[in-house]
Amino acid sequence: MMAAAAAEAGEVEASAGRQLPPHAAAGPVLRTVEMHTGGEPLRIVPQLEAGAAAAGLSLLALRRHMAASLDHLRRALMHEPRGHGGIAMCGHAVLALGRFALDYGLVAAPRRPETAVRLRCPCGPVTAFVPWDGRRSGNPVRFHSVPAFAAATDLAIDVPGRGKVVVDIGYGGTFYAFLSAEQLGLDVCSSKTRDLVDAASAVTEAVKKQFKPHHPESEDLAFLYGTILTDGKDAFSEEPTTNICVFADEQVDRSPTGSGVTARIALQYHKGLIQLNQTRTFRSSTTGSLFTGKAVKEARFGDYDAVVVEVSGEAFYTGTATFTVEEEDQLKYGFFFK
């Protein structure tokens, strides 16, 4: 109504097929596919995948190359105003990328009713299993993890200003510290997210100073990624168990966290709290979204007794985007605001 009135008044000229601004971009043009899994966003840049394949680099080598030479493009896409501080790559992305690989023709001959999609991840090869009806992908998607293991259990940590807590350290593609929010005087389901984030971040910093994780294959992966606060319900149950994952620079996962579910299942199996093929449901305290996880087979990873974990969840497309960069924009490569 308003647009029509403006057009009648001569204020807007309507033209079928008129290209939306910008009419010409002086800087790079970046096209993406947008998805989310359990509320956690994923921004896929298809042309970067093609560049990686052409260069023949491993993902860890490509990550180092990108950080050294093209980090301004990462910042432009991930930071504000085009992105936000919570965008990340994790197990949730494997579920979404499985669908993307089928729908965008990256798998030559998808099979009904489910197609296996092998993905290269920084932690190693991971296989996603994606429903396929002959035309498009569907949900739920599941994946089989890299070998996951308990790196340490019942580890006493002194957290400055908060006292001593007992944590478990689990690996599910990256390392996390796990503890019940109750140890910090909080409730993962009802406490303010800011309070949970502050407490989890304090635990992460304390663990980093008092424990050094060991990865059997790569020093690039031998670091603590974050802390996951739980409701303490680690023993097997048909009821969902709730957690919140605080990772990297105080970022909060909106999903139950694919690698976090993997690591938590590995810890529960190591402690004898679950058996092979017992499915547990994990709920995100931030969005209420659900993943399931189960240990499907035992494995050996370096010196560790490990398990392969199956994680299942739902991933959805939210759109596509074309991002441009104008050289005169002082904030063209983004900013990070906390």
mmCIF file of N, CA, C and O in Angstrom, residues 43 91 94 104 130 163 175 177 179 279 298:
data_model
loop_
_atom_site.group_PDB
_atom_site.id
_atom_site.type_symbol
_atom_site.label_atom_id
_atom_site.label_comp_id
_atom_site.label_asym_id
_atom_site.label_seq_id
_atom_site.Cartn_x
_atom_site.Cartn_y
_atom_site.Cartn_z
ATOM 1 N N ARG A 43 27.131 -20.992 7.767
ATOM 2 C CA ARG A 43 27.276 -20.215 6.524
ATOM 3 C C ARG A 43 28.260 -20.954 5.629
ATOM 4 O O ARG A 43 29.442 -21.066 5.939
ATOM 5 N N GLY A 91 30.096 -29.998 15.169
ATOM 6 C CA GLY A 91 29.372 -31.177 14.719
ATOM 7 C C GLY A 91 28.027 -30.849 14.101
ATOM 8 O O GLY A 91 27.548 -31.567 13.228
ATOM 9 N N VAL A 94 28.243 -30.682 10.410
ATOM 10 C CA VAL A 94 28.298 -31.952 9.678
ATOM 11 C C VAL A 94 26.893 -32.377 9.260
ATOM 12 O O VAL A 94 26.670 -32.825 8.128
ATOM 13 N N TYR A 104 23.115 -30.055 -3.539
ATOM 14 C CA TYR A 104 23.897 -29.246 -4.477
ATOM 15 C C TYR A 104 24.763 -30.103 -5.403
ATOM 16 O O TYR A 104 25.689 -29.616 -6.026
ATOM 17 N N VAL A 130 22.323 -39.364 5.235
ATOM 18 C CA VAL A 130 21.320 -38.350 4.921
ATOM 19 C C VAL A 130 20.128 -38.983 4.206
ATOM 20 O O VAL A 130 20.312 -39.659 3.179
ATOM 21 N N GLY A 163 36.104 -21.248 43.695
ATOM 22 C CA GLY A 163 36.452 -22.410 44.477
ATOM 23 C C GLY A 163 36.826 -23.611 43.625
ATOM 24 O O GLY A 163 37.045 -23.503 42.414
ATOM 25 N N PHE A 175 38.284 -30.889 22.360
ATOM 26 C CA PHE A 175 38.242 -31.164 23.798
ATOM 27 C C PHE A 175 37.306 -30.195 24.525
ATOM 28 O O PHE A 175 37.330 -28.980 24.272
ATOM 29 N N ALA A 177 35.631 -29.426 28.663
ATOM 30 C CA ALA A 177 35.479 -29.728 30.076
ATOM 31 C C ALA A 177 33.992 -29.835 30.380
ATOM 32 O O ALA A 177 33.191 -29.032 29.885
ATOM 33 N N LEU A 179 31.030 -30.355 33.521
ATOM 34 C CA LEU A 179 30.659 -30.397 34.932
ATOM 35 C C LEU A 179 29.225 -29.952 35.070
ATOM 36 O O LEU A 179 28.678 -29.278 34.174
ATOM 37 N N THR A 279 20.609 -45.188 23.260
ATOM 38 C CA THR A 279 20.440 -43.826 22.751
ATOM 39 C C THR A 279 20.033 -42.872 23.866
ATOM 40 O O THR A 279 19.098 -43.137 24.614
ATOM 41 N N GLU A 298 33.326 -49.798 19.762
ATOM 42 C CA GLU A 298 34.570 -49.446 20.429
ATOM 43 C C GLU A 298 35.676 -49.232 19.403
ATOM 44 O O GLU A 298 35.623 -49.754 18.283
#
